[in-house]
Short mmCIF file of C-alpha atoms in Angstrom, two decimals:
data_model
loop_
_atom_site.label_atom_id
_atom_site.label_comp_id
_atom_site.label_asym_id
_atom_site.label_seq_id
_atom_site.Cartn_x
_atom_site.Cartn_y
_atom_site.Cartn_z
CA MET A 1 -4.35 27.04 1.47
CA GLY A 2 -8.05 26.31 0.27
CA GLU A 3 -10.67 23.16 0.50
CA PRO A 4 -8.52 20.20 1.06
CA SER A 5 -8.08 17.97 -1.75
CA ARG A 6 -9.55 14.22 -1.83
CA GLU A 7 -5.56 13.24 -1.38
CA GLU A 8 -5.46 15.64 2.03
CA TYR A 9 -7.76 13.57 3.98
CA LYS A 10 -5.38 10.63 4.33
CA ILE A 11 -5.36 12.18 8.55
CA GLN A 12 -7.85 14.48 8.10
CA SER A 13 -10.23 11.37 7.78
CA PHE A 14 -9.89 10.23 11.55
CA ASP A 15 -11.29 11.75 14.36
CA ALA A 16 -9.36 14.29 16.35
CA GLU A 17 -7.82 12.80 19.20
CA THR A 18 -6.43 10.32 16.77
CA GLN A 19 -5.18 12.96 14.43
CA GLN A 20 -3.43 14.64 16.97
CA LEU A 21 -1.58 10.44 17.64
CA LEU A 22 -0.58 10.23 14.03
CA LYS A 23 0.75 14.26 14.11
CA THR A 24 2.79 13.24 17.13
CA ALA A 25 3.92 9.74 16.03
CA LEU A 26 4.80 12.04 12.77
CA LYS A 27 6.59 14.40 15.00
CA ALA A 28 4.38 16.72 11.94
CA PRO A 29 4.56 20.69 12.70
CA SER A 30 1.06 20.68 11.40
CA LEU A 31 -1.87 18.89 10.34
CA GLU A 32 -1.52 20.90 7.62
CA CYS A 33 1.78 20.25 6.68
CA THR A 34 1.70 16.92 7.22
CA ALA A 35 -1.34 16.03 4.82
CA ALA A 36 0.60 18.58 1.84
CA CYS A 37 3.55 16.44 2.33
CA PHE A 38 1.64 13.20 1.49
CA LYS A 39 0.06 14.99 -1.18
CA THR A 40 2.75 15.45 -3.05
CA GLY A 41 4.58 13.20 -2.13
CA GLY A 42 7.85 14.94 -0.41
CA GLU A 43 9.74 13.40 2.50
CA TYR A 44 9.31 15.18 5.34
CA SER A 45 12.54 15.55 7.23
CA VAL A 46 12.15 15.69 10.73
CA CYS A 47 14.81 17.35 12.19
CA GLN A 48 15.35 20.39 9.76
CA ARG A 49 11.10 21.61 9.93
CA SER A 50 11.65 21.62 5.89
CA TYR A 51 10.22 19.18 3.24
CA SER A 52 12.04 18.17 -0.13
CA ASN A 53 10.18 17.93 -3.09
CA CYS A 54 6.77 19.61 -1.41
CA PRO A 55 6.01 23.23 -3.23
CA CYS A 56 3.18 23.18 -0.81
CA LEU A 57 5.40 24.85 1.62
CA MET A 58 7.58 26.86 2.87
CA PRO A 59 10.29 26.00 6.27
CA SER A 60 9.33 29.34 7.50
CA ARG A 61 5.24 28.20 7.80
CA CYS A 62 6.32 25.54 10.37
CA ASN A 63 5.40 25.95 13.83
CA THR A 64 7.49 22.80 15.22
CA GLN A 65 7.21 21.75 18.45
CA ASP A 66 10.05 19.82 19.98
CA ARG A 67 7.57 16.43 19.75
CA ASN A 68 8.84 13.16 20.57
CA PRO A 69 7.53 10.47 18.87
CA GLY A 70 8.61 8.16 21.43
CA ALA A 71 6.14 10.06 24.05
CA VAL A 72 3.28 8.14 22.36
CA ASP A 73 1.79 4.64 22.38
CA LEU A 74 3.54 3.45 19.13
CA GLU A 75 1.90 0.08 19.21
CA LYS A 76 -1.48 2.00 19.55
CA VAL A 77 -0.76 3.76 16.50
CA ALA A 78 -0.05 0.87 14.09
CA ASN A 79 -3.05 -0.43 15.57
CA VAL A 80 -4.97 2.72 14.13
CA ILE A 81 -3.38 2.92 10.83
CA VAL A 82 -4.43 -1.19 9.85
CA ASP A 83 -7.99 -1.16 11.13
CA HIS A 84 -8.28 2.78 8.91
CA SER A 85 -6.57 0.75 6.22
CA LEU A 86 -9.16 -2.21 6.30
CA GLN A 87 -11.75 -0.03 6.15
CA ASP A 88 -10.84 2.59 3.85
CA CYS A 89 -9.50 1.22 0.26
CA VAL A 90 -8.01 4.88 -0.80
CA PHE A 91 -6.57 5.31 2.78
CA SER A 92 -4.70 1.37 2.25
CA LYS A 93 -2.92 2.75 -0.72
CA GLU A 94 -0.69 5.65 0.41
CA ALA A 95 -0.42 4.58 4.33
CA GLY A 96 2.62 3.06 3.22
CA ARG A 97 3.79 6.64 3.11
CA MET A 98 2.90 7.38 6.72
CA CYS A 99 4.03 3.82 7.94
CA TYR A 100 7.73 4.75 6.79
CA ALA A 101 7.63 8.21 7.92
CA ILE A 102 6.48 7.33 11.36
CA ILE A 103 9.20 4.23 11.12
CA GLN A 104 11.86 7.45 10.58
CA ALA A 105 10.87 9.18 12.73
CA GLU A 106 10.54 6.60 15.79
CA SER A 107 14.43 5.55 14.30
CA LYS A 108 16.29 9.18 14.57
CA GLN A 109 14.07 10.66 17.69
CA ALA A 110 14.35 7.49 19.62
CA GLY A 111 16.81 4.77 18.23
CA GLN A 112 13.54 2.01 18.09
CA SER A 113 11.44 0.16 16.44
CA VAL A 114 8.01 0.14 18.02
CA PHE A 115 5.98 1.13 15.77
CA ARG A 116 7.53 -1.38 13.28
CA ARG A 117 7.29 -3.97 15.41
CA GLY A 118 3.44 -3.74 16.46
CA LEU A 119 2.89 -3.06 12.42
CA LEU A 120 4.45 -6.00 11.34
CA ASN A 121 2.05 -8.10 13.95
CA ARG A 122 -0.45 -6.32 13.41
CA LEU A 123 0.21 -7.06 9.82
CA GLN A 124 0.77 -10.63 10.30
CA GLN A 125 -2.24 -11.94 12.25
CA GLU A 126 -4.77 -10.29 9.95
CA TYR A 127 -2.49 -12.18 7.67
CA GLN A 128 -2.73 -15.68 9.00
CA ALA A 129 -6.80 -14.86 9.08
CA ARG A 130 -6.85 -13.94 5.60
CA GLU A 131 -9.61 -16.57 4.95
CA GLN A 132 -12.01 -15.39 7.62
CA LEU A 133 -11.61 -11.59 6.32
CA ARG A 134 -12.36 -12.46 3.03
CA ALA A 135 -15.02 -14.27 4.12
CA ARG A 136 -16.47 -11.33 6.04
CA SER A 137 -15.84 -8.58 3.71
CA LEU A 138 -14.73 -8.71 0.45
CA GLN A 139 -14.00 -5.14 0.73
CA GLY A 140 -11.79 -5.81 3.69
CA TRP A 141 -10.08 -7.89 2.05
CA VAL A 142 -8.92 -6.15 -0.77
CA CYS A 143 -8.27 -3.51 1.03
CA TYR A 144 -5.63 -5.87 3.28
CA VAL A 145 -4.07 -6.90 0.47
CA THR A 146 -3.71 -2.78 -1.01
CA PHE A 147 -2.28 -2.33 1.96
CA ILE A 148 0.68 -4.65 2.77
CA CYS A 149 1.71 -4.20 -0.85
CA ASN A 150 2.24 -0.47 -0.10
CA ILE A 151 4.04 -1.70 2.94
CA PHE A 152 6.21 -4.28 1.53
CA ASP A 153 6.73 -1.30 -1.51
CA TYR A 154 7.77 1.23 1.20
CA LEU A 155 9.57 -0.37 3.85
CA ARG A 156 13.35 -1.04 3.25
CA VAL A 157 15.96 -3.37 5.45
CA ASN A 158 19.54 -2.18 4.28
CA ASN A 159 17.59 -0.45 1.11
CA MET A 160 16.25 -4.01 0.03
CA PRO A 161 12.34 -4.94 0.17
CA MET A 162 11.61 -6.67 3.79
CA MET A 163 12.19 -10.20 3.36
CA ALA A 164 9.52 -11.39 5.88
CA LEU A 165 6.54 -9.82 3.75
CA VAL A 166 7.99 -11.46 0.20
CA ASN A 167 6.00 -14.86 0.89
CA PRO A 168 2.47 -13.23 2.66
CA VAL A 169 2.34 -11.10 0.40
CA TYR A 170 2.93 -13.45 -2.72
CA ASP A 171 0.55 -15.84 -0.80
CA CYS A 172 -2.06 -12.76 -0.72
CA LEU A 173 -1.71 -12.64 -4.76
CA PHE A 174 -2.46 -16.12 -5.02
CA ARG A 175 -5.25 -16.22 -3.58
CA LEU A 176 -6.83 -13.39 -5.51
CA ALA A 177 -5.85 -15.30 -8.36
CA GLN A 178 -7.63 -18.63 -7.72
CA PRO A 179 -10.53 -19.09 -9.86
CA ASP A 180 -13.42 -17.54 -7.16
CA SER A 181 -11.90 -14.64 -6.56
CA LEU A 182 -11.06 -14.04 -10.27
CA SER A 183 -14.64 -14.32 -10.91
CA LYS A 184 -14.66 -11.23 -9.23
CA GLU A 185 -13.62 -7.55 -10.80
CA GLU A 186 -12.73 -6.01 -7.21
CA GLU A 187 -10.82 -8.78 -6.79
CA VAL A 188 -9.09 -8.73 -10.64
CA ASP A 189 -8.61 -5.39 -10.66
CA CYS A 190 -7.07 -5.22 -6.75
CA LEU A 191 -4.55 -8.36 -8.26
CA VAL A 192 -3.56 -6.42 -11.41
CA LEU A 193 -3.19 -3.24 -9.74
CA GLN A 194 -0.70 -4.52 -7.44
CA LEU A 195 1.01 -6.59 -10.00
CA HIS A 196 2.02 -3.61 -11.34
CA ARG A 197 2.79 -1.67 -8.43
CA VAL A 198 5.40 -4.08 -6.89
CA GLY A 199 4.89 -7.74 -9.36
CA GLU A 200 9.11 -6.41 -10.81
CA GLN A 201 10.17 -5.84 -7.09
CA LEU A 202 8.70 -9.88 -6.00
CA GLU A 203 10.21 -11.18 -8.95
CA LYS A 204 13.73 -10.34 -8.07
CA MET A 205 13.08 -11.97 -5.10
CA ASN A 206 11.59 -15.37 -6.14
CA GLY A 207 11.13 -15.28 -9.41
CA GLN A 208 9.80 -19.28 -9.19
CA ARG A 209 6.98 -17.83 -7.40
CA MET A 210 6.40 -15.28 -9.84
CA ASP A 211 6.33 -17.71 -12.46
CA GLU A 212 3.63 -20.08 -10.42
CA LEU A 213 1.56 -17.17 -10.10
CA PHE A 214 1.37 -16.51 -13.88
CA VAL A 215 0.51 -20.17 -14.68
CA LEU A 216 -2.70 -19.31 -12.34
CA ILE A 217 -3.74 -16.13 -13.88
CA ARG A 218 -2.97 -17.31 -17.50
CA ASP A 219 -4.90 -20.82 -16.97
CA GLY A 220 -7.95 -18.10 -15.18
CA PHE A 221 -7.67 -15.75 -18.60
CA LEU A 222 -9.03 -18.73 -20.48
CA LEU A 223 -11.58 -19.91 -17.61
CA PRO A 224 -15.02 -20.81 -20.06
CA THR A 225 -17.07 -19.23 -18.00
CA GLY A 226 -17.01 -16.81 -14.88
CA LEU A 227 -14.62 -14.06 -16.15
CA SER A 228 -16.20 -10.60 -16.91
CA SER A 229 -14.99 -8.91 -20.59
CA LEU A 230 -13.35 -6.17 -17.83
CA ALA A 231 -11.38 -8.57 -16.13
CA GLN A 232 -10.06 -10.66 -18.86
CA LEU A 233 -9.10 -7.21 -20.28
CA LEU A 234 -7.06 -6.56 -16.82
CA LEU A 235 -5.59 -10.13 -16.79
CA LEU A 236 -4.42 -9.79 -20.45
CA GLU A 237 -3.27 -6.75 -19.75
CA ILE A 238 -1.01 -7.45 -16.58
CA ILE A 239 0.82 -10.93 -18.65
CA GLU A 240 1.61 -8.36 -21.37
CA PHE A 241 3.31 -5.94 -18.73
CA ARG A 242 5.05 -8.57 -17.04
CA ALA A 243 6.49 -9.99 -21.20
CA ALA A 244 7.42 -6.70 -21.82
CA GLY A 245 10.16 -6.69 -18.85
CA TRP A 246 7.33 -5.09 -16.27
CA LYS A 247 6.68 -2.08 -18.96
CA THR A 248 3.61 -0.74 -20.67
CA THR A 249 4.50 -0.40 -24.50
CA PRO A 250 2.75 2.55 -25.92
CA ALA A 251 0.81 0.32 -28.26
CA ALA A 252 -0.50 -1.71 -24.89
CA HIS A 253 -1.42 1.46 -23.26
CA LYS A 254 -3.32 3.31 -26.18
CA TYR A 255 -5.48 -0.23 -26.74
CA TYR A 256 -5.83 -1.06 -23.15
CA TYR A 257 -6.56 2.07 -21.74
CA SER A 258 -8.90 3.25 -24.99
CA GLU A 259 -10.34 -0.16 -23.55
CA VAL A 260 -11.13 0.46 -20.69
CA SER A 261 -12.79 3.74 -21.06
CA ASP A 262 -15.18 2.53 -23.59
#
């Protein structure tokens, strides 16, 4: 398939032992198949040796062995994914898809939820220590917020977002909207990106908290000092984005993206 693209590195960025652990947890026929599936956004069908919406692969290419995700330490897998997400913000943006695939594989093959339980427990641990994480590593903090929002976006219970994650996600976004965070472009960028991704879902789950969050954002936008011109632009864009029903109008898209590119 040639050289892997930047997106295909999601599993290849791990060491060989961890790659094998993740492949088995995913019940993936090969690393190449897994990377290609994540690249295209196709859903891996665990039992049928095929991918839907995956133009990179043909079913005949999959040399599937009968690998049982329940045969590996899925709590360890959860910790590996969280650890890597806290170190690599590019990985954290798409790790939710990997977690969803592992949860689906475990449910179909073993009828259990060891991985999901381990993942949520680890997310809770990091959430409780979020101020320490932010003080220790701003990048790690931004990666954590990106990861928990990504998990919220992908994981579903009865086709609904997980209620257990609603308030932790809100709390993280509220932290990003505090004046000391708004003075840092990395945190403003994270706040805006995550609201683009999960803002509409969050508002449906708890509209009052979204109103309160945007009071903070509007107040932050009006800060007399400490806000860069880029941060002001990003905050104004997300205010208008929500006001337009979580949609970008053609005029707004042209204005904001031309400003950012300039």
